[in-house]
């Protein structure tokens, strides 16, 4: 793989993407807030009262079991604000449409988007539409910027300590698996649905706890990538317990059949929390009381050794969960 | 042209695009601020102190005489805030990159973007990168959201009155012409350069005038489209004087040769102002004192008859400048 041209791995959430962004974006902008690597950034003149985030969405196919490009774009942005302690308030939507897209399909995607936005209590303040010639667009790309009001401050990598617990709000890997199955080049049908949903309710439950250190939604690159981001940002190791990580059996089967590792596959409606040990129980209880958190679990802890992610397997072995190199699934979100 | 699939004309700034947005976006969001059709929208909870805008950029080729995708994306967003009376402060940048894009070219585009942003006094607060497979991206698409601080309120279509004067800050159609010439499918070379630039200085000069009603940068669809937008929003006619509209001779020649109408071609560094008659002279003087406004001109007026745009030609005739139907130049911005 040539390193002087953009490859799919530059978009997978892993090492090449991180290096591309650090070398060519952070360097050009020289803005310290960017380099913190959080999902949203405080808007300075508002004293941190407002948080801002942006996300581009290129999922293929545009509609899949459990969601579509519209729900994905709305919830992805809502979730990036929520995990940073902010309630989503105002959004902008930019649509890049490919010539030939059925107008009725566009209408469905926009309605899905609008419904998810309304459900979060946010409103759309500005929009833009561009059309690119047939063959240059992949149907439709949406980019959503979100402005949210900070409710819970102090969430960052900096608060994470050895001994903190790692929790996840539900089964992992469903979105990645569902999208993969929905692509025509796999001749498989399963009953896996994307978990695409707002995590605002789950985050609100977590904001209430003093011992909450950090939240992140495990999208591109999945749970393993979030764990690696925490390890790199804190210099601490992360130990995850394989038997504790919730997985839908259908997702496990498909992944085994196709040779994918569900820990690296995107979720779009789950959240990973790091909390002080005293708050692991209360958070688990609060999450399990919500329908979207019924299968929440404590899955590991911060262990103060080398900054790497170790998976303790069912039979007592250990497996290193490395940073992603190649992209397992382009256009997953 | 089928009306049930997206066509290039849905992206040209003209009638089909307006109808698409009204039918499928405004209807889904039910947000009154959107339907005002301005380039930026006040953020409610800030009492209108902050304004928000978004723009997607898909220009082809990615680099052209006078600018590139990066300068275009930065200035396009800066200009949308400036014409709404706001000083740009915080931006987000979303990049959708096509597999195979040379990394060095990406670095040039990002540097151009960063330089233009710095020149405006704004900073980039958040970013996102996606990579789409080769053949699905057209090189690179950038989407920029801008948050600005309102300096000059009260700019809207609502203040426009019969007898108001229409001014433009410089020659029109250069960006569209330069981009068209830079495409390999034209075997023409001219000395036309894109006018791509910030109009913040021009807008600041205009903000100072009490009689200023409305500002807009004539991008997609050019001067004729801005004039049509004013006519439709106000119900007033617009009369433009052809001999008064500044044009670079090279742009005129190329347009004559290729059969394009420069009044419909995009500018990316010009601004159109509507002012009360008493402030037309002062605005012209203020603009001409700036290097980027040296060729500013008064080009017409608001005439209280039917809501259409009439061009008074050099030889005393009249020509109707209709709303755009087909797209003369896809991927112009």
XYZ file of C-alpha atoms in Angstrom:
666
model
C 0.000 0.000 0.000
C 1.538 3.288 -1.111
C 1.771 5.892 1.652
C 1.695 8.859 -0.722
C -1.878 8.350 -1.879
C -5.037 8.280 0.192
C -6.062 4.690 0.895
C -9.184 3.286 2.505
C -7.126 2.695 5.653
C -6.771 6.490 5.977
C -10.458 6.507 6.860
C -10.796 3.537 9.210
C -10.203 5.189 12.567
C -6.848 3.446 13.018
C -3.153 4.300 12.892
C -2.873 5.660 9.325
C -5.896 7.883 9.810
C -4.544 9.236 13.088
C -1.179 9.994 11.452
C -2.797 11.644 8.421
C -4.838 13.923 10.639
C -1.959 14.791 12.929
C 0.455 15.497 10.069
C -1.778 17.373 7.666
C -4.704 18.811 9.609
C -3.550 19.507 13.187
C -0.260 20.908 11.889
C -2.002 23.292 9.484
C -4.488 24.625 12.030
C -2.274 24.871 15.120
C -5.337 24.807 17.355
C -4.675 23.070 20.692
C -8.326 22.093 21.159
C -8.179 19.870 18.060
C -5.208 17.854 19.250
C -7.096 16.746 22.368
C -8.845 14.237 20.131
C -12.284 14.562 21.695
C -15.587 14.139 19.841
C -16.628 17.778 20.389
C -14.843 20.999 21.280
C -15.901 23.863 23.569
C -16.648 27.133 21.740
C -14.238 29.564 23.456
C -16.211 32.824 23.712
C -19.141 31.021 25.328
C -16.969 29.982 28.270
C -17.380 26.354 27.240
C -21.149 26.622 27.519
C -21.440 25.552 23.866
C -19.728 22.522 22.327
C -19.211 21.996 18.607
C -18.688 18.813 16.575
C -18.750 17.685 12.938
C -19.102 14.331 11.198
C -19.342 13.228 7.581
C -21.467 10.176 6.690
C -20.840 8.000 3.634
C -22.477 4.684 4.565
C -23.150 2.172 1.790
C -25.903 1.031 1.185
C -27.893 4.164 1.998
C -30.578 2.055 3.713
C -29.905 -1.037 5.825
C -31.706 -3.111 8.488
C -32.111 -0.927 11.563
C -31.414 2.444 9.979
C -30.347 4.544 7.027
C -27.968 7.364 6.145
C -30.386 9.882 7.693
C -30.748 8.242 11.119
C -27.027 7.536 11.131
C -26.093 11.165 10.377
C -28.449 12.598 12.997
C -27.574 10.129 15.746
C -23.856 10.191 14.991
C -23.742 13.921 15.644
C -26.124 13.800 18.614
C -23.937 11.074 20.118
C -20.678 12.969 19.638
C -22.125 15.861 21.641
C -23.690 13.597 24.287
C -20.452 11.735 25.034
C -18.786 15.132 25.571
C -21.394 16.109 28.167
C -23.507 18.348 25.923
C -27.179 18.289 25.010
C -27.601 18.721 21.214
C -29.367 21.973 20.290
C -28.568 23.241 16.781
C -27.394 21.373 13.716
C -26.357 22.169 10.165
C -26.818 19.650 7.342
C -24.811 19.551 4.118
C -25.904 17.088 1.440
C -23.692 16.059 -1.485
C -25.997 14.178 -3.844
C -25.088 12.080 -6.861
C -26.884 12.707 -10.124
C -29.434 9.907 -10.596
C -30.344 9.441 -6.903
C -34.111 8.783 -6.727
C -35.780 11.864 -5.242
C -38.108 9.603 -3.225
C -35.108 7.932 -1.605
C -33.652 11.338 -0.741
C -36.993 12.269 0.810
C -36.922 9.127 2.979
C -33.384 9.865 4.163
C -34.240 13.479 4.997
C -37.369 12.412 6.905
C -35.351 9.865 8.904
C -32.808 12.539 9.684
C -35.465 15.041 10.744
C -37.234 12.517 12.971
C -34.038 11.569 14.802
C -33.134 15.250 15.232
C -36.561 16.051 16.668
C -36.287 13.110 19.057
C -33.137 14.634 20.512
C -34.695 18.063 21.030
C -32.359 19.726 18.505
C -33.248 21.853 15.454
C -31.618 22.325 12.055
C -30.456 25.913 11.557
C -28.747 25.836 8.172
C -28.308 23.552 5.179
C -26.567 23.236 1.841
C -27.061 20.966 -1.162
C -24.589 20.137 -3.912
C -25.051 17.726 -6.801
C -22.087 15.905 -8.333
C -22.134 14.121 -11.707
C -23.106 10.443 -11.878
C -20.166 8.283 -10.846
C -18.620 10.858 -8.512
C -20.800 10.517 -5.462
C -21.839 7.101 -4.178
C -25.499 8.153 -3.937
C -25.436 10.671 -1.112
C -23.035 11.968 1.494
C -24.254 13.936 4.498
C -22.160 16.128 6.765
C -23.658 17.290 10.045
C -22.282 19.889 12.423
C -23.728 20.028 15.908
C -23.773 22.741 18.516
C -24.739 21.605 22.002
C -25.128 23.111 25.440
C -22.726 21.718 27.990
C -24.514 20.016 30.874
C -21.699 17.894 32.315
C -18.185 19.327 32.155
C -14.888 17.699 33.019
C -15.120 14.644 30.740
C -11.711 13.996 29.220
C -8.917 11.459 28.998
C -7.109 13.420 31.726
C -9.364 12.206 34.522
C -8.751 8.499 33.841
C -6.880 6.641 36.636
C -5.529 3.079 37.095
C -8.242 0.955 38.632
C -11.074 2.762 36.814
C -13.705 0.467 35.338
C -14.740 0.203 31.665
C -18.417 -0.351 30.828
C -20.328 -0.711 27.579
C -24.036 0.018 27.222
C -24.939 -2.983 25.031
C -23.814 -5.585 22.473
C -21.033 -4.474 20.134
C -20.450 -4.823 16.386
C -24.088 -4.888 15.248
C -23.958 -1.826 12.979
C -20.848 -2.983 11.143
C -22.247 -6.492 10.717
C -25.689 -5.319 9.553
C -24.219 -2.950 6.955
C -21.848 -5.629 5.720
C -24.748 -8.075 5.281
C -26.809 -5.447 3.484
C -24.172 -5.128 0.763
C -24.919 -7.067 -2.325
C -21.469 -8.632 -2.534
C -22.220 -10.891 0.443
C -24.627 -13.706 -0.272
C -25.721 -14.009 3.347
C -28.874 -13.006 5.153
C -28.964 -12.783 8.915
C -31.233 -11.222 11.474
C -28.631 -8.683 12.510
C -29.922 -5.117 12.697
C -27.849 -1.981 13.095
C -27.906 -0.583 16.638
C -28.097 2.941 15.148
C -29.743 5.127 17.830
C -29.261 8.112 20.090
C -27.154 7.504 23.200
C -28.306 10.768 24.779
C -30.448 8.990 27.413
C -27.554 6.676 28.334
C -25.198 9.652 28.609
C -27.645 11.650 30.736
C -27.766 8.720 33.155
C -23.969 8.684 33.287
C -23.570 12.493 33.654
C -25.245 12.253 37.062
C -22.313 10.289 38.540
C -19.404 12.138 40.152
C -17.054 9.283 39.339
C -17.680 9.483 35.578
C -14.374 10.170 33.781
C -14.968 9.662 30.085
C -17.579 8.599 27.520
C -17.183 7.647 23.862
C -19.361 5.962 21.264
C -17.448 3.114 19.603
C -18.152 3.909 15.919
C -15.497 3.436 13.209
C -12.999 0.855 14.433
C -15.362 -0.322 17.181
C -14.703 -1.111 20.828
C -11.070 -2.085 20.201
C -10.334 1.325 18.659
C -11.916 3.262 21.551
C -9.871 1.156 23.983
C -6.718 1.931 21.989
C -7.536 5.655 21.953
C -7.884 5.621 25.734
C -4.634 3.689 26.134
C -2.706 6.074 23.899
C -4.128 9.254 25.372
C -3.589 8.196 28.975
C -0.453 6.066 28.715
C -2.338 3.402 30.684
C -3.144 -0.136 29.655
C -6.692 -1.362 29.174
C -7.623 -4.933 30.126
C -10.908 -6.208 28.704
C -12.568 -9.472 29.699
C -13.842 -11.337 26.623
C -16.621 -13.294 28.433
C -18.027 -10.012 29.791
C -18.345 -8.181 26.450
C -21.966 -8.396 25.283
C -22.494 -9.714 21.741
C -25.651 -10.704 19.901
C -25.350 -14.393 18.938
C -26.306 -13.569 15.327
C -23.478 -11.044 15.120
C -21.037 -13.579 16.564
C -22.103 -16.193 13.993
C -21.767 -13.875 11.016
C -18.391 -12.609 12.187
C -17.094 -16.155 12.702
C -18.334 -17.174 9.283
C -16.755 -14.199 7.495
C -13.632 -13.921 9.618
C -14.342 -10.481 11.081
C -13.542 -9.502 14.649
C -16.659 -7.905 16.194
C -14.538 -5.845 18.583
C -13.329 -3.811 15.582
C -16.758 -3.373 13.985
C -18.708 -0.132 14.317
C -21.537 0.402 16.784
C -23.804 3.411 16.207
C -25.956 3.286 19.345
C -23.605 2.148 22.113
C -21.460 4.054 24.528
C -18.294 3.112 26.390
C -17.783 4.682 29.826
C -14.772 4.891 32.098
C -15.774 5.426 35.744
C -14.156 5.341 39.153
C -14.563 1.879 40.716
C -17.141 3.147 43.231
C -19.479 4.241 40.406
C -19.311 1.105 38.223
C -22.219 -0.491 40.063
C -24.462 2.599 40.056
C -23.802 3.214 36.335
C -24.572 -0.398 35.455
C -27.805 -0.174 37.416
C -28.798 3.138 35.816
C -28.067 1.848 32.309
C -29.878 -1.462 32.806
C -32.964 0.456 33.891
C -33.152 1.949 30.368
C -34.456 -0.165 27.455
C -31.409 0.749 25.362
C -29.093 -0.291 28.226
C -30.703 -3.611 29.168
C -27.585 -5.546 28.140
C -25.039 -3.110 29.589
C -21.983 -4.727 31.168
C -18.773 -3.992 33.018
C -16.154 -5.258 30.583
C -12.750 -4.341 31.942
C -10.530 -1.888 33.697
C -7.675 0.544 33.367
C -4.474 -1.270 34.311
C -1.419 0.851 34.935
C 1.108 -0.896 32.732
C 2.107 -0.288 29.084
C -0.396 1.667 26.911
C -1.881 -1.294 25.087
C -5.178 -3.147 25.005
C -5.248 -6.738 26.282
C -8.232 -9.030 25.876
C -8.459 -11.759 28.526
C -10.035 -14.714 26.744
C -12.583 -17.188 27.999
C -10.009 -19.948 28.395
C -7.648 -17.754 30.428
C -5.350 -16.614 27.622
C -4.494 -13.080 26.508
C -4.812 -11.447 23.105
C -3.470 -8.040 22.121
C -6.074 -5.792 20.438
C -3.842 -3.654 18.231
C -4.643 -0.366 16.531
C -6.328 -0.974 13.169
C -4.179 -1.024 10.061
C -6.222 -2.031 7.005
C -9.840 -0.987 6.768
C -12.099 -3.984 7.362
C -15.186 -2.191 5.986
C -15.036 1.075 4.050
C -18.146 3.344 3.993
C -19.477 1.887 7.238
C -20.606 5.276 8.574
C -34.887 15.331 -17.769
C -36.727 13.103 -15.297
C -38.025 14.906 -12.224
C -37.923 11.822 -10.006
C -34.158 11.480 -9.977
C -31.575 13.981 -8.819
C -30.139 15.852 -11.793
C -27.269 18.298 -11.998
C -29.844 21.094 -12.220
C -30.888 20.235 -8.653
C -27.546 21.699 -7.587
C -27.236 24.841 -9.703
C -28.837 27.410 -7.437
C -31.867 27.771 -9.729
C -35.524 26.801 -9.785
C -35.235 22.993 -9.453
C -32.822 23.307 -6.571
C -35.075 25.770 -4.765
C -38.067 23.454 -5.224
C -36.119 20.390 -4.072
C -35.030 22.160 -0.908
C -38.460 23.581 -0.169
C -40.252 20.272 -0.765
C -37.901 17.833 0.908
C -35.765 19.739 3.397
C -37.774 22.705 4.703
C -40.888 20.543 4.965
C -39.068 17.867 6.991
C -37.477 20.299 9.428
C -40.318 22.749 9.966
C -37.852 25.400 11.157
C -38.947 28.931 10.195
C -35.381 30.269 10.211
C -34.472 27.980 7.301
C -37.240 29.207 5.037
C -35.930 32.767 5.219
C -33.333 31.702 2.684
C -30.431 33.642 4.144
C -26.779 32.588 4.005
C -26.512 32.204 7.794
C -28.976 31.807 10.652
C -28.938 33.303 14.159
C -28.368 30.767 16.950
C -31.464 31.269 19.137
C -30.151 30.874 22.695
C -27.397 33.418 22.062
C -29.978 36.121 21.336
C -28.737 36.285 17.756
C -25.235 37.095 18.922
C -23.969 34.025 17.071
C -24.762 33.172 13.439
C -24.342 29.707 11.889
C -23.853 28.654 8.270
C -22.808 25.560 6.297
C -21.519 24.960 2.785
C -20.298 21.909 0.881
C -17.562 22.307 -1.735
C -17.115 19.956 -4.679
C -15.195 22.079 -7.214
C -13.508 20.297 -10.106
C -10.560 20.530 -10.731
C -9.329 20.700 -7.140
C -6.786 23.377 -8.089
C -7.377 26.168 -10.612
C -5.891 29.577 -11.502
C -6.554 31.896 -8.594
C -7.428 29.323 -5.962
C -8.152 25.755 -4.968
C -10.719 23.698 -3.068
C -9.159 24.818 0.227
C -9.299 28.595 -0.385
C -12.757 28.187 -1.855
C -14.099 26.258 1.161
C -12.655 28.701 3.688
C -13.695 31.860 1.858
C -17.104 30.526 0.897
C -17.983 30.034 4.549
C -16.336 33.263 5.717
C -18.305 35.122 3.050
C -21.662 33.564 3.986
C -21.195 34.856 7.535
C -19.895 38.257 6.431
C -22.865 38.974 4.133
C -25.141 38.207 7.104
C -23.385 40.794 9.252
C -21.216 38.400 11.258
C -17.479 38.160 11.799
C -16.334 34.531 11.324
C -14.957 33.022 14.549
C -15.176 29.201 14.677
C -15.293 26.664 11.886
C -15.638 22.909 11.515
C -14.148 21.055 8.535
C -15.350 17.716 7.183
C -13.284 16.081 4.427
C -14.593 13.258 2.239
C -11.540 11.981 0.391
C -11.384 9.599 -2.555
C -9.045 6.634 -2.376
C -6.043 7.451 -4.572
C -5.893 11.196 -3.870
C -2.206 12.188 -3.618
C -1.437 12.966 0.031
C 0.731 15.910 -1.053
C -2.225 17.429 -2.906
C -4.398 17.009 0.196
C -1.692 18.757 2.213
C -1.703 21.711 -0.228
C -5.498 22.011 -0.018
C -5.470 21.876 3.785
C -2.698 24.506 3.944
C -4.674 26.801 1.605
C -7.738 26.342 3.761
C -5.832 27.045 6.979
C -4.200 30.170 5.543
C -7.517 31.640 4.411
C -9.092 30.818 7.782
C -6.248 32.504 9.658
C -6.550 35.574 7.434
C -10.161 35.977 8.528
C -9.358 35.727 12.232
C -11.319 32.479 12.640
C -10.143 29.151 14.079
C -11.029 25.530 13.304
C -12.630 23.814 16.299
C -13.511 20.359 14.991
C -12.901 18.144 11.987
C -13.760 14.786 10.472
C -12.248 12.681 7.696
C -13.865 9.928 5.668
C -12.374 7.984 2.769
C -14.586 6.591 0.010
C -13.480 3.932 -2.504
C -11.896 5.008 -5.798
C -14.586 6.112 -8.236
C -17.023 7.309 -5.565
C -15.537 10.650 -4.614
C -14.258 13.027 -7.292
C -10.976 13.567 -5.421
C -12.096 15.474 -2.345
C -15.210 17.147 -1.010
C -15.024 19.604 1.877
C -17.916 20.757 4.038
C -17.388 23.751 6.299
C -19.680 25.013 9.038
C -19.076 28.495 10.367
C -20.062 30.176 13.589
C -19.712 33.957 13.607
C -20.343 36.829 15.997
C -22.990 39.236 14.782
C -21.623 42.731 14.314
C -24.282 44.255 12.062
C -27.854 43.101 12.583
C -30.946 43.839 10.532
C -29.717 42.627 7.137
C -32.538 40.812 5.384
C -34.746 40.875 2.333
C -37.420 42.572 4.452
C -35.663 45.944 4.527
C -35.485 46.286 0.724
C -37.579 49.153 -0.753
C -38.381 50.377 -4.276
C -35.762 52.919 -5.305
C -32.935 51.135 -3.420
C -29.698 50.846 -5.370
C -27.851 47.648 -6.306
C -24.056 47.619 -6.234
C -21.439 44.977 -6.961
C -17.920 45.035 -5.544
C -16.063 44.000 -8.714
C -16.133 42.150 -12.062
C -18.477 39.157 -12.216
C -18.153 35.624 -13.620
C -14.399 35.189 -13.162
C -14.554 32.136 -10.881
C -16.922 30.221 -13.132
C -14.903 31.067 -16.214
C -11.540 30.212 -14.636
C -12.772 26.832 -13.382
C -14.334 26.038 -16.750
C -11.039 26.816 -18.522
C -9.096 24.718 -16.025
C -11.086 21.615 -16.984
C -9.370 19.365 -19.410
C -12.377 19.041 -21.668
C -11.933 22.621 -22.906
C -8.970 23.155 -25.198
C -8.698 26.845 -24.363
C -6.218 28.773 -22.272
C -6.998 32.282 -21.101
C -5.637 34.617 -18.496
C -8.807 34.441 -16.410
C -8.196 33.821 -12.712
C -10.802 32.942 -10.116
C -11.763 35.886 -7.905
C -11.866 33.488 -4.920
C -11.229 35.655 -1.831
C -12.689 36.827 1.447
C -15.299 39.586 1.177
C -15.088 40.331 4.906
C -13.325 43.673 4.367
C -15.915 44.734 1.780
C -18.737 43.743 4.132
C -17.183 45.564 7.088
C -17.111 48.728 4.968
C -20.794 48.235 4.129
C -21.872 47.399 7.712
C -20.979 50.964 8.712
C -23.790 52.441 6.591
C -27.244 52.962 8.101
C -28.867 52.623 4.676
C -27.458 49.114 4.069
C -30.361 46.682 3.522
C -28.877 43.435 2.244
C -25.627 41.778 1.182
C -25.044 38.536 -0.728
C -22.090 36.927 -2.482
C -23.093 35.869 -6.008
C -21.736 32.290 -6.025
C -23.617 29.411 -7.754
C -25.835 30.909 -10.421
C -23.971 34.225 -10.330
C -25.291 37.783 -10.295
C -28.477 36.874 -12.173
C -29.413 34.310 -9.507
C -28.850 36.742 -6.611
C -30.996 39.311 -8.426
C -33.731 36.676 -8.888
C -33.545 35.691 -5.212
C -34.041 39.337 -4.220
C -36.923 39.741 -6.667
C -38.679 36.610 -5.409
C -38.180 37.305 -1.729
C -39.308 40.934 -1.941
C -41.909 40.769 -4.706
C -40.078 43.723 -6.295
C -38.494 43.912 -9.731
C -34.758 44.403 -10.198
C -33.472 46.487 -13.121
C -29.799 46.062 -13.955
C -27.869 48.230 -16.404
C -25.670 46.085 -18.630
C -23.072 48.807 -19.420
C -22.552 49.382 -15.686
C -21.826 45.744 -14.718
C -18.056 45.309 -14.414
C -16.552 42.437 -16.419
C -12.947 41.507 -17.106
C -12.403 41.621 -20.884
C -10.819 38.139 -20.811
C -13.919 36.735 -19.124
C -16.163 38.432 -21.681
C -14.135 36.950 -24.557
C -14.176 33.408 -23.197
C -17.902 33.567 -22.463
C -18.658 34.881 -25.956
C -16.560 32.154 -27.506
C -18.168 29.338 -25.481
C -21.685 30.729 -25.405
C -21.899 31.243 -21.636
C -23.629 34.189 -20.003
C -21.245 35.689 -17.419
C -24.151 37.002 -15.346
C -24.993 33.396 -14.460
C -21.418 32.320 -13.677
C -20.173 32.038 -10.112
C -18.094 34.670 -8.371
C -16.283 33.642 -5.165
C -14.888 36.981 -4.021
C -17.543 39.536 -4.913
C -20.471 40.902 -2.995
C -23.759 42.400 -4.120
C -25.259 45.108 -1.892
C -28.708 46.679 -1.781
C -28.634 50.133 -0.148
C -30.931 53.090 0.277
C -30.307 55.669 -2.500
C -28.576 58.079 -0.102
C -25.914 55.491 0.744
C -25.078 54.313 -2.782
C -22.416 57.009 -3.203
C -20.780 56.457 0.205
C -20.696 52.663 -0.307
C -19.139 53.014 -3.757
C -16.513 55.346 -2.319
C -15.770 53.027 0.612
C -15.471 49.976 -1.643
C -13.292 51.712 -4.233
C -10.892 52.691 -1.466
C -10.183 48.974 -0.901
C -7.939 47.059 -3.336
C -10.565 44.301 -3.695
C -13.233 46.928 -4.459
C -11.338 49.035 -6.991
C -13.783 48.123 -9.767
C -16.956 48.352 -7.662
C -19.970 49.800 -9.469
C -23.577 50.791 -9.029
C -25.342 48.441 -11.428
C -29.062 48.889 -10.972
C -31.989 49.461 -8.703
C -35.072 47.969 -7.127
C -38.052 48.875 -9.300
C -41.488 48.336 -7.810
C -43.130 46.338 -10.596
C -43.377 42.553 -11.144
C -40.825 40.354 -9.324
C -38.499 39.721 -12.244
C -35.005 40.743 -13.270
C -34.621 43.002 -16.311
C -31.266 43.773 -17.906
C -31.174 47.099 -19.766
C -28.769 46.522 -22.633
C -26.166 48.873 -24.076
C -28.291 49.629 -27.139
C -31.391 50.501 -25.109
C -33.135 47.125 -25.234
C -34.321 44.943 -22.380
C -33.529 41.312 -21.631
C -35.185 39.174 -18.975
C -32.694 37.357 -16.690
C -34.710 34.285 -15.734
C -34.126 31.843 -12.914
C -31.644 29.131 -13.929
C -33.032 25.866 -15.248
C -30.222 23.609 -16.505
C -26.875 23.679 -14.783
C -24.328 25.481 -16.955
C -21.376 24.204 -14.928
C -21.622 21.395 -12.371
C -19.004 21.193 -9.583
C -18.193 24.897 -9.818
C -17.974 25.352 -6.065
